[in-house]
Amino acid sequence: MRKIAIDAMGGEHAPEAIVEAVLQAKVKLPNTKFLLFGDENKIKKLLADNSTDEQIEVIATTEIIQDEDEPVRAIRRKKDSSLVVAARYVKEGKADGLVSLGNTGALLAAGIFIVGRIKGVERPGLMPTLPVKNSNLGFNMIDVGANAQAKPEYILKWAEMANFYAEKIRGIKNPRIALLNNGAEYDKGDDIHKEAYQLLKESKLNFIGNIEGNELLDGKADIVATDGFTGNAVLKNIEGTSSVIIHLIKDSLLNGSLTTKLGALLIKSALKGIAKKFDTAKYGGAVLLGLNAPVVKTHGRSDKRAIYYTLLQMDKMIEEELIKLFVNDFSKQD
Amino acid sequence: MRKIAIDAMGGEHAPEAIVEAVLQAKVKLPNTKFLLFGDENKIKKLLADNSTDEQIEVIATTEIIQDEDEPVRAIRRKKDSSLVVAARYVKEGKADGLVSLGNTGALLAAGIFIVGRIKGVERPGLMPTLPVKNSNLGFNMIDVGANAQAKPEYILKWAEMANFYAEKIRGIKNPRIALLNNGAEYDKGDDIHKEAYQLLKESKLNFIGNIEGNELLDGKADIVATDGFTGNAVLKNIEGTSSVIIHLIKDSLLNGSLTTKLGALLIKSALKGIAKKFDTAKYGGAVLLGLNAPVVKTHGRSDKRAIYYTLLQMDKMIEEELIKLFVNDFSKQD
């Protein structure tokens, strides 16, 4: 039986939305067990009749890592926090993967220091799946901020791991891989990106060259490799820019004339279609690739539906033995 | 009389839109002379009766630098191109500032190698003015790609120059300056950004700390300082993300049901209001700060109106003697 360790105390709607998502996922995934780490009383109350379900186990913990906690210190001091105990279960082989909605830095630290890195991966990379305008497949971007400082060989390794993910989990054959850079030509960028270009070109990956910041949502690449500093700025900027534009549109429709308001009513369903296209919940959370087990961070604001998809995503990574693929590939490289 | 040198052959609508913009600007700016560099026959035909106007001078050139030309090589080889001759006029003091809509790299190269750097500025920075959601003032971002490789002291100097620009040209008192980084805390980022944070904090500038990629359009800062690699990716990403979202909305309204189409008609004026808010034409073009004269790049797709505003912007920089302010300030620093 596959086992998913879930930090039930992270995120804005914890533990309610997390318990609800587990109850939905367990029906879809009858061969998977869900380990919920956190406030036993609260969780069992929410589980009600399901608290004796053999697919669900509650592990009582007494501490919670807050969003404002300094990540590395929190991991060291809050030894009985839902996150740390869940990570330890994965480390000890009592669970196969870790999901959290809480403090991103703390999850990265728990992943690196407790779950541990795969031999041959110096730096794990954080990778969300993002929408593109012309397909429902989206694209992966790695690294979006697990590392502030990058080296060309890190970028290559992130691309290699993302390649397995796109093939096995997203079902994309021979994924197109691009490098985020400040121009199309091979000699663009700073030294790190020039060298990363060469490494990607010489690799076995389906490298299609550089991609620029304005082309990301166009669907030209299945995977965009980038240093974590730029990736972080760009990921946040996609969120910020789209939210400002959508906010302005809503605002001007709601505060407009009667004619505008009537028009807004009439286009409601069309706008919902767009929201659906940009619905990233179905892709699951951001994966921290390069660890001894799958570790996934889902947005703190995630509702039941987004958490449900994250559980499916995690289950698939365990089923496909994604980590084994990395380990086999990297041992061949040595 | 102030004199603006204009590369009349760059951009998609050259020279028509450029000549039209000059004819509009000369009325608004009776004390300014416009030097048009390019195909004499074409330009004079467009000027018609105005070709003998004392506010306008046409300087015949025989070559054009294309968008696909390699910048530094183009500057060296196409010695009789509209851009190179215009830049030489500025260098020789026969014009006070340079405007181009053409190849950005070639303009950067012409700025640095022909117009020349101010003593004390190792690397000029490229700085557009971008929109924010809650005001018409927008914000400046520097550098957005004149440099692929950055140093902390470059970032400080860019912020200092942008500070003068925001005060004198945009009329903002004590501009709020932020550093684009991957988190709010002072110790975030790679080594370059950690050090840039300290330099900005110790400077006389009104430094308000770090800003993240999702906050750029929120209007929290009047100036965002960034390394040119990240700035380039983020600037392009703002363009790409907003264009994809607006494209999706237009698309779903035009291809929707009859109800949707009717609704689209009714909200038309409200949507125009948003477009107006995000109308960056009124801010002018991107300024290359750190040279011996003002140099401005306007988007190659600019229409008459955007070029008109760029000419007003350039005129104001000359009138306010922006470059003198830099030179005085930097000589005090030594």
XYZ file of C-alpha atoms in Angstrom:
668
model
C 0.000 0.000 0.000
C 1.333 3.486 -0.935
C 1.560 5.901 1.964
C 1.327 9.703 1.804
C 2.458 11.775 4.800
C 0.394 14.966 5.079
C 1.224 17.979 7.263
C -2.401 18.606 8.289
C -1.697 21.897 10.102
C -0.256 24.037 7.256
C -2.172 26.517 5.109
C -5.072 28.901 5.604
C -7.805 26.259 5.656
C -6.033 23.682 7.829
C -6.959 21.180 8.920
C -10.553 21.328 7.548
C -9.814 21.516 3.799
C -7.030 18.947 4.133
C -9.263 16.387 5.856
C -12.024 16.951 3.277
C -9.552 16.437 0.425
C -8.273 13.220 1.986
C -11.821 11.882 2.308
C -12.365 12.568 -1.393
C -8.976 11.180 -2.481
C -9.268 7.916 -0.554
C -12.245 6.887 -2.689
C -10.335 7.596 -5.893
C -7.164 5.902 -4.579
C -8.266 2.713 -2.785
C -4.691 1.399 -2.578
C -3.279 4.418 -0.807
C -3.041 5.234 2.866
C -3.159 8.829 4.130
C -1.158 9.713 7.248
C -2.399 12.939 8.822
C 0.050 14.718 11.159
C -1.298 17.335 13.560
C -3.810 18.131 16.287
C -5.370 14.719 16.968
C -8.605 15.992 18.513
C -9.334 18.464 15.771
C -8.527 16.024 12.973
C -10.507 13.117 14.468
C -13.505 15.374 15.011
C -13.387 16.353 11.319
C -12.950 12.729 10.271
C -15.996 11.708 12.376
C -17.029 8.190 11.270
C -13.955 7.925 9.042
C -11.511 8.056 11.944
C -11.421 4.276 12.041
C -11.046 3.914 8.255
C -8.054 1.686 7.496
C -6.935 4.063 4.701
C -6.488 6.873 7.226
C -4.111 7.219 10.169
C -3.795 10.190 12.491
C -0.390 10.867 14.075
C -0.689 13.299 16.992
C 1.809 16.187 17.058
C 1.858 19.133 19.442
C 3.630 21.943 17.559
C 2.971 23.968 14.412
C 5.511 25.808 12.248
C 4.062 29.222 11.434
C 4.559 31.177 8.194
C 6.663 33.774 9.993
C 9.025 31.222 11.599
C 12.614 31.249 10.369
C 12.737 27.966 8.372
C 15.971 26.267 9.456
C 15.579 27.250 13.112
C 11.949 26.094 13.121
C 12.926 22.679 11.741
C 15.559 22.280 14.463
C 13.534 23.532 17.416
C 9.973 22.451 16.727
C 10.795 18.749 16.786
C 7.205 17.727 17.481
C 5.691 19.896 14.738
C 3.363 18.294 12.180
C 5.878 19.036 9.404
C 8.983 17.679 11.126
C 7.314 14.470 12.324
C 5.779 13.895 8.869
C 9.202 14.395 7.244
C 10.745 11.956 9.717
C 8.174 9.314 8.775
C 9.275 9.672 5.148
C 12.956 9.558 6.109
C 12.358 6.338 8.076
C 10.426 4.688 5.245
C 7.115 4.721 7.132
C 5.680 6.940 4.371
C 6.531 7.311 0.659
C 6.035 11.032 0.088
C 5.382 14.325 1.884
C 2.735 17.012 1.237
C 2.522 20.375 3.007
C 0.640 23.667 2.575
C 2.670 25.508 5.209
C 5.847 27.626 5.367
C 7.694 27.010 2.059
C 11.149 27.625 3.489
C 10.503 25.188 6.321
C 9.330 22.529 3.860
C 12.473 23.048 1.765
C 14.586 22.732 4.921
C 12.683 19.625 6.090
C 13.107 18.136 2.623
C 16.835 18.782 2.431
C 17.820 18.103 6.072
C 15.335 15.391 7.073
C 14.174 13.562 3.909
C 17.635 14.082 2.409
C 19.131 14.592 -1.045
C 19.609 11.922 -3.706
C 23.260 11.069 -4.217
C 24.449 13.075 -7.218
C 22.018 15.974 -6.736
C 23.878 18.804 -5.070
C 20.883 21.150 -4.998
C 17.200 20.164 -5.191
C 14.992 22.422 -7.330
C 11.425 23.623 -6.766
C 9.121 23.088 -9.741
C 5.500 24.169 -10.238
C 3.341 23.389 -13.277
C 2.020 26.593 -14.856
C -0.665 27.287 -17.472
C -0.117 28.097 -21.143
C -2.588 29.808 -23.438
C -3.082 27.161 -26.101
C -3.210 23.819 -24.291
C -4.295 22.165 -21.076
C -0.894 20.615 -20.466
C 0.855 23.680 -19.072
C 4.599 23.786 -18.545
C 7.077 23.131 -15.747
C 9.468 25.773 -14.484
C 12.498 24.775 -12.374
C 14.009 26.226 -10.104
C 11.571 28.855 -8.767
C 13.418 29.660 -5.581
C 14.805 26.700 -3.659
C 18.212 28.228 -4.445
C 19.189 31.902 -4.541
C 22.564 31.092 -6.103
C 22.845 28.849 -9.172
C 25.540 27.027 -11.091
C 25.235 25.806 -14.713
C 25.436 22.147 -13.624
C 22.526 22.661 -11.182
C 20.383 23.979 -14.037
C 21.236 20.928 -16.163
C 20.320 18.522 -13.349
C 17.008 20.328 -12.718
C 16.177 20.020 -16.413
C 17.006 16.300 -16.370
C 14.739 15.653 -13.379
C 11.943 17.789 -14.833
C 12.249 15.775 -18.035
C 11.404 12.533 -16.172
C 8.539 14.291 -14.387
C 7.029 15.654 -17.601
C 7.288 12.256 -19.287
C 6.059 10.017 -16.474
C 3.645 12.205 -14.516
C 2.316 14.568 -17.180
C 2.525 12.052 -20.056
C 4.477 14.280 -22.448
C 6.722 12.404 -24.895
C 10.156 13.885 -25.443
C 9.413 17.156 -23.618
C 10.690 20.383 -25.206
C 13.152 22.016 -22.815
C 14.091 25.699 -22.966
C 16.412 27.922 -20.944
C 15.022 31.229 -19.619
C 17.417 33.865 -20.936
C 17.573 37.507 -22.028
C 17.668 36.796 -25.755
C 17.198 34.043 -28.320
C 20.816 33.578 -29.443
C 23.141 30.960 -27.919
C 25.589 33.571 -26.597
C 23.000 35.524 -24.592
C 22.950 35.956 -20.841
C 25.496 36.098 -18.064
C 28.256 33.493 -17.682
C 26.004 31.047 -15.799
C 23.341 31.035 -18.510
C 25.843 30.870 -21.379
C 27.399 27.791 -19.807
C 24.016 26.267 -18.922
C 23.066 26.661 -22.601
C 26.107 24.620 -23.648
C 25.466 21.909 -21.051
C 21.816 21.573 -22.121
C 22.816 21.514 -25.792
C 25.343 18.729 -25.221
C 22.895 16.698 -23.088
C 20.504 14.005 -24.329
C 17.543 16.257 -23.581
C 15.290 17.705 -26.279
C 16.748 21.189 -25.807
C 15.053 23.798 -28.003
C 17.203 26.796 -26.993
C 16.537 29.994 -25.088
C 13.112 31.328 -24.174
C 12.423 34.941 -23.109
C 10.197 36.214 -20.316
C 7.390 37.280 -22.667
C 7.079 33.813 -24.250
C 6.555 31.707 -21.116
C 2.761 31.365 -21.354
C 2.824 30.827 -25.128
C 3.292 27.065 -24.842
C 6.585 26.928 -26.769
C 8.283 24.740 -24.146
C 7.136 21.930 -21.844
C 9.925 22.669 -19.374
C 11.652 25.985 -18.665
C 14.946 25.692 -16.808
C 16.106 28.747 -14.881
C 18.212 29.820 -11.946
C 16.163 30.043 -8.739
C 16.545 33.802 -8.343
C 15.150 34.700 -11.765
C 12.612 31.848 -11.608
C 11.303 33.163 -8.308
C 10.918 36.730 -9.601
C 9.194 35.556 -12.780
C 6.848 33.079 -11.069
C 5.717 35.729 -8.593
C 5.416 38.231 -11.417
C 3.093 35.941 -13.406
C 0.885 35.701 -10.302
C 1.057 39.440 -9.594
C 0.483 40.651 -13.141
C -2.451 38.348 -13.850
C -4.051 39.128 -10.511
C -3.739 42.915 -11.066
C -5.284 42.705 -14.527
C -8.138 40.455 -13.426
C -8.712 42.702 -10.397
C -8.874 45.803 -12.633
C -11.353 44.129 -14.955
C -13.607 42.975 -12.110
C -13.377 46.383 -10.516
C -14.334 48.317 -13.613
C -17.207 45.911 -14.364
C -18.626 46.106 -10.827
C -18.226 49.857 -10.466
C -19.275 50.730 -13.995
C -22.517 52.136 -15.359
C -25.728 50.118 -15.443
C -24.918 49.204 -19.061
C -21.530 47.879 -17.996
C -23.054 45.887 -15.164
C -25.602 44.324 -17.501
C -22.802 43.498 -19.941
C -20.800 41.948 -17.102
C -23.702 39.602 -16.343
C -23.888 38.503 -19.973
C -20.172 37.676 -20.299
C -19.972 35.857 -16.958
C -19.843 32.365 -18.435
C -17.211 33.345 -20.992
C -14.986 34.729 -18.225
C -15.436 31.511 -16.263
C -14.017 29.645 -19.257
C -10.834 31.718 -19.033
C -10.558 31.155 -15.295
C -10.823 27.436 -16.049
C -7.968 27.638 -18.543
C -5.813 29.324 -15.934
C -6.918 26.921 -13.220
C -3.617 25.565 -11.985
C -5.201 23.503 -9.183
C -5.518 20.482 -11.469
C -1.723 20.355 -11.900
C -1.184 19.814 -8.154
C 1.532 21.565 -6.153
C 5.168 22.485 -6.689
C 7.522 19.513 -6.426
C 10.892 19.681 -4.704
C 12.936 17.478 -7.032
C 16.210 15.874 -6.002
C 15.220 14.345 -2.661
C 15.032 10.713 -1.542
C 11.223 10.878 -1.744
C 8.639 13.066 -3.489
C 7.982 16.271 -1.545
C 5.226 18.650 -2.673
C 4.354 22.175 -1.586
C 0.813 23.351 -2.280
C -0.235 26.969 -1.984
C -1.296 28.005 1.533
C -4.565 29.322 0.134
C -5.415 25.976 -1.508
C -8.983 24.761 -1.103
C -10.178 21.165 -0.905
C -10.093 20.768 -4.679
C -6.480 21.936 -5.067
C -5.374 19.685 -2.203
C -7.251 16.750 -3.752
C -5.322 17.173 -7.017
C -2.073 17.447 -5.076
C -2.800 14.092 -3.416
C -3.426 12.517 -6.859
C -0.167 14.057 -8.126
C 1.764 12.721 -5.139
C 0.198 9.272 -5.512
C 1.233 9.127 -9.158
C 4.827 10.092 -8.337
C 4.971 7.245 -5.818
C 3.306 4.782 -8.212
C 5.645 5.665 -11.091
C 8.669 5.375 -8.773
C 9.921 8.719 -10.004
C 12.769 8.874 -7.506
C 14.080 5.475 -8.648
C 14.252 6.825 -12.222
C 16.435 9.717 -11.044
C 18.695 7.451 -9.015
C 19.165 5.001 -11.891
C 19.880 7.772 -14.363
C 22.348 9.634 -12.163
C 24.265 6.467 -11.239
C 24.749 5.850 -14.985
C 26.196 9.353 -15.358
C 28.998 8.689 -12.867
C 17.329 76.205 -28.701
C 17.159 72.589 -27.496
C 17.973 70.018 -30.153
C 16.704 66.432 -30.327
C 18.411 63.949 -32.676
C 15.917 61.402 -33.985
C 16.783 58.162 -35.770
C 13.917 58.428 -38.265
C 14.460 54.961 -39.800
C 13.906 52.671 -36.782
C 10.678 50.930 -35.805
C 7.760 49.368 -37.630
C 6.114 52.609 -38.715
C 9.261 54.497 -39.744
C 9.571 57.106 -40.972
C 5.848 57.988 -41.262
C 4.826 57.834 -37.580
C 8.049 59.566 -36.546
C 7.534 62.514 -38.899
C 3.900 62.840 -37.797
C 4.944 62.855 -34.133
C 7.558 65.536 -34.801
C 4.992 67.732 -36.539
C 2.767 67.436 -33.477
C 5.583 67.973 -30.962
C 7.020 71.068 -32.643
C 3.788 72.957 -31.933
C 3.890 71.969 -28.262
C 7.629 72.686 -27.987
C 8.288 75.951 -29.869
C 11.813 76.270 -28.447
C 12.995 72.872 -29.624
C 14.560 71.802 -32.889
C 14.045 68.296 -34.282
C 16.859 66.725 -36.292
C 15.621 63.859 -38.424
C 18.266 61.373 -39.588
C 17.448 59.049 -42.473
C 16.248 58.769 -46.067
C 16.094 62.417 -47.144
C 13.645 61.939 -50.005
C 11.181 59.914 -47.973
C 11.311 62.228 -44.974
C 11.004 65.456 -47.002
C 8.050 64.014 -48.905
C 6.313 63.300 -45.597
C 7.190 66.747 -44.263
C 5.746 68.376 -47.380
C 5.290 72.110 -46.632
C 7.059 71.703 -43.288
C 10.383 70.775 -44.852
C 11.487 74.396 -44.691
C 10.283 74.847 -41.096
C 13.112 76.246 -38.974
C 12.261 73.840 -36.138
C 13.012 70.870 -38.377
C 16.236 69.718 -40.030
C 16.703 66.637 -42.153
C 20.143 65.004 -42.173
C 20.494 62.562 -45.077
C 21.933 59.139 -44.243
C 22.236 56.133 -46.548
C 22.237 53.086 -44.261
C 19.774 51.490 -41.830
C 20.571 49.201 -38.901
C 18.076 46.322 -38.987
C 16.598 44.529 -35.974
C 18.502 41.361 -36.846
C 21.901 43.097 -37.139
C 24.474 42.215 -34.488
C 24.591 45.472 -32.457
C 28.291 46.183 -31.937
C 29.249 45.114 -35.451
C 26.418 47.186 -36.954
C 27.588 50.308 -35.090
C 31.132 49.818 -36.383
C 30.322 48.958 -39.990
C 27.231 51.004 -40.838
C 28.932 54.337 -40.306
C 26.388 56.212 -42.409
C 23.346 54.704 -40.726
C 20.651 56.999 -39.308
C 21.438 55.796 -35.771
C 25.215 56.188 -35.916
C 25.125 59.644 -37.529
C 22.477 60.816 -35.035
C 24.602 59.538 -32.137
C 27.645 61.318 -33.544
C 25.714 64.607 -33.660
C 25.013 64.183 -29.926
C 28.644 63.288 -29.225
C 29.822 66.418 -31.057
C 27.351 68.670 -29.226
C 25.298 69.383 -32.356
C 22.281 67.797 -30.614
C 21.340 67.437 -26.918
C 19.684 64.016 -26.830
C 19.023 60.914 -28.934
C 15.762 59.061 -29.646
C 15.457 55.759 -31.525
C 12.772 53.123 -32.135
C 15.176 50.651 -33.749
C 17.436 47.765 -32.658
C 17.772 48.089 -28.848
C 21.206 46.503 -28.696
C 22.513 48.838 -31.401
C 21.140 51.863 -29.517
C 22.829 50.666 -26.325
C 26.082 50.222 -28.239
C 25.759 53.646 -29.918
C 25.032 55.188 -26.522
C 28.001 53.609 -24.809
C 30.583 53.773 -27.623
C 29.586 56.978 -29.426
C 27.713 59.223 -26.952
C 29.925 57.910 -24.153
C 29.595 57.242 -20.438
C 29.568 59.835 -17.661
C 32.737 59.730 -15.588
C 31.942 57.672 -12.504
C 29.293 55.500 -14.157
C 30.864 52.178 -15.033
C 27.692 50.696 -16.539
C 24.681 52.611 -17.881
C 21.268 51.130 -17.019
C 18.120 50.899 -19.138
C 14.995 52.205 -17.405
C 11.370 52.136 -18.580
C 8.416 53.644 -16.717
C 5.753 50.993 -16.075
C 2.128 51.183 -14.916
C 0.799 50.496 -11.422
C -2.768 49.631 -10.532
C -3.648 52.474 -8.181
C -2.107 55.628 -9.648
C -1.213 57.299 -12.901
C 2.386 57.869 -11.909
C 3.685 54.373 -12.613
C 7.123 53.236 -11.473
C 10.636 53.058 -12.886
C 12.557 49.806 -13.156
C 16.337 49.859 -13.700
C 18.235 47.927 -15.179
C 16.022 45.950 -17.588
C 18.777 44.494 -19.714
C 21.573 46.865 -20.679
C 23.789 44.552 -18.591
C 23.617 40.761 -18.320
C 26.068 40.733 -15.428
C 25.575 42.999 -12.403
C 27.579 44.186 -9.402
C 26.081 45.662 -6.195
C 27.658 49.051 -6.869
C 26.082 49.191 -10.341
C 22.659 48.655 -8.768
C 23.270 51.500 -6.309
C 24.315 53.883 -9.084
C 21.255 52.983 -11.185
C 19.020 53.710 -8.192
C 20.740 57.076 -7.654
C 20.229 58.117 -11.276
C 16.627 56.886 -11.289
C 16.055 58.946 -8.160
C 16.983 62.161 -10.014
C 14.815 61.122 -12.933
C 11.759 60.398 -10.774
C 12.160 63.720 -8.935
C 12.893 66.000 -11.847
C 11.084 64.421 -14.772
C 8.164 62.645 -13.102
C 7.770 65.185 -10.285
C 7.838 62.677 -7.412
C 9.212 64.034 -4.142
C 11.548 61.744 -2.243
C 10.842 58.677 -4.424
C 10.422 55.334 -2.647
C 13.136 52.960 -3.858
C 12.919 49.167 -3.535
C 15.215 46.297 -4.500
C 13.722 43.412 -6.490
C 14.525 40.336 -4.428
C 13.237 36.847 -3.613
C 11.871 37.731 -0.170
C 11.111 40.656 2.113
C 13.873 40.206 4.709
C 17.226 42.024 4.486
C 19.217 38.790 4.178
C 17.328 37.473 1.141
C 18.802 36.845 -2.279
C 22.169 35.877 -3.680
C 25.395 37.645 -2.681
C 24.904 40.465 -5.198
C 21.435 41.344 -3.899
C 22.399 41.018 -0.234
C 25.224 43.474 -0.798
C 23.087 45.784 -2.944
C 20.580 45.873 -0.067
C 23.281 47.113 2.297
C 24.567 49.733 -0.151
C 21.047 51.068 -0.719
C 20.345 51.097 3.015
C 23.508 53.070 3.747
C 22.848 55.551 0.907
C 20.958 58.846 1.171
C 18.119 57.397 -0.919
C 14.628 56.760 0.460
C 15.187 52.986 0.428
C 12.087 51.058 1.536
C 13.592 47.547 1.373
C 12.997 44.532 -0.828
C 10.086 44.086 -3.217
C 8.994 40.726 -4.693
C 7.928 39.908 -8.238
C 4.213 39.781 -7.394
C 4.181 43.301 -5.884
C 5.634 45.258 -8.805
C 2.348 46.604 -10.195
C 0.907 47.334 -6.740
C 2.439 50.810 -6.559
C 4.482 50.193 -3.413
C 7.637 51.705 -4.903
C 8.386 54.568 -7.305
C 11.658 52.972 -8.374
C 12.594 49.293 -8.481
C 16.311 48.597 -8.711
C 17.320 45.214 -10.142
C 20.149 43.474 -11.937
C 19.680 43.604 -15.720
C 19.196 39.855 -16.140
C 16.274 39.548 -13.716
C 14.910 42.958 -14.762
C 14.858 41.846 -18.380
C 13.032 38.588 -17.610
C 10.480 40.358 -15.406
C 9.840 43.262 -17.802
C 9.248 40.858 -20.686
C 7.104 38.706 -18.430
C 4.840 41.636 -17.495
C 4.341 42.248 -21.232
C 3.803 38.560 -22.005
C 1.456 37.767 -19.139
C -0.768 40.815 -19.635
C -0.904 40.258 -23.372
C -1.869 36.569 -22.961
C -4.658 37.391 -20.497
C -6.060 40.232 -22.606
C -5.821 38.029 -25.708
C -7.744 35.220 -23.938
C -10.450 37.640 -22.832
C -10.863 39.172 -26.289
C -10.862 35.725 -27.827
C -13.541 34.308 -25.573
C -15.715 37.416 -26.013
C -15.450 37.384 -29.801
C -15.947 33.636 -30.185
C -18.604 33.300 -27.518
C -22.345 32.847 -27.733
C -24.656 35.620 -28.918
C -25.267 36.530 -25.262
C -21.545 36.867 -24.685
C -21.119 39.017 -27.785
C -23.907 41.314 -26.668
C -22.314 41.551 -23.231
C -18.971 42.347 -24.827
C -20.538 45.316 -26.605
C -21.966 46.641 -23.351
C -18.674 46.487 -21.410
C -16.594 47.989 -24.218
C -16.201 51.405 -22.624
C -15.278 49.905 -19.244
C -12.537 47.831 -20.876
C -11.232 50.927 -22.634
C -10.812 52.505 -19.193
C -8.514 49.674 -18.164
C -6.521 49.943 -21.356
C -6.090 53.643 -20.545
C -4.774 52.821 -17.085
C -2.226 50.485 -18.623
C -1.379 52.911 -21.382
C 2.365 53.271 -21.005
C 2.729 55.493 -24.074
C 2.276 58.626 -21.956
C 5.398 57.795 -19.934
C 7.618 57.946 -23.032
C 10.356 55.433 -23.781
C 13.039 53.613 -21.798
C 15.965 55.861 -20.844
C 19.569 54.706 -20.973
C 20.915 56.443 -17.869
C 24.612 57.068 -17.302
C 25.598 58.602 -20.641
C 26.854 62.086 -21.509
C 23.443 62.932 -22.985
C 19.886 61.594 -22.625
C 19.297 58.560 -24.849
C 15.812 57.055 -25.149
C 14.583 53.834 -26.722
C 10.927 53.669 -27.663
C 9.199 50.435 -28.609
C 9.539 49.516 -32.277
C 5.757 49.173 -32.494
C 5.183 52.716 -31.187
C 2.599 54.791 -33.004
C 2.593 58.559 -33.503
C 1.148 59.163 -30.030
C 3.809 57.107 -28.194
C 6.571 58.807 -30.165
C 5.050 62.225 -29.418
C 5.224 61.517 -25.663
C 8.797 60.284 -26.034
C 9.754 63.595 -27.627
C 8.151 65.496 -24.722
C 10.026 63.244 -22.264
C 13.325 63.844 -24.056
C 12.715 67.586 -24.184
C 12.090 67.671 -20.445
C 15.292 65.756 -19.713
C 17.240 68.301 -21.756
C 15.424 71.247 -20.165
C 15.988 69.971 -16.615
C 19.658 69.335 -17.397
C 19.329 65.847 -15.962
C 22.840 64.809 -16.999
C 24.381 67.803 -15.189
C 22.644 66.664 -11.989
C 24.272 63.223 -12.297
C 27.691 64.698 -13.024
C 27.519 67.122 -10.064
C 26.334 64.410 -7.718
C 28.932 61.841 -8.760
C 31.797 64.315 -8.565
C 30.766 65.011 -4.938
C 30.951 61.268 -4.202
C 34.603 61.031 -5.196
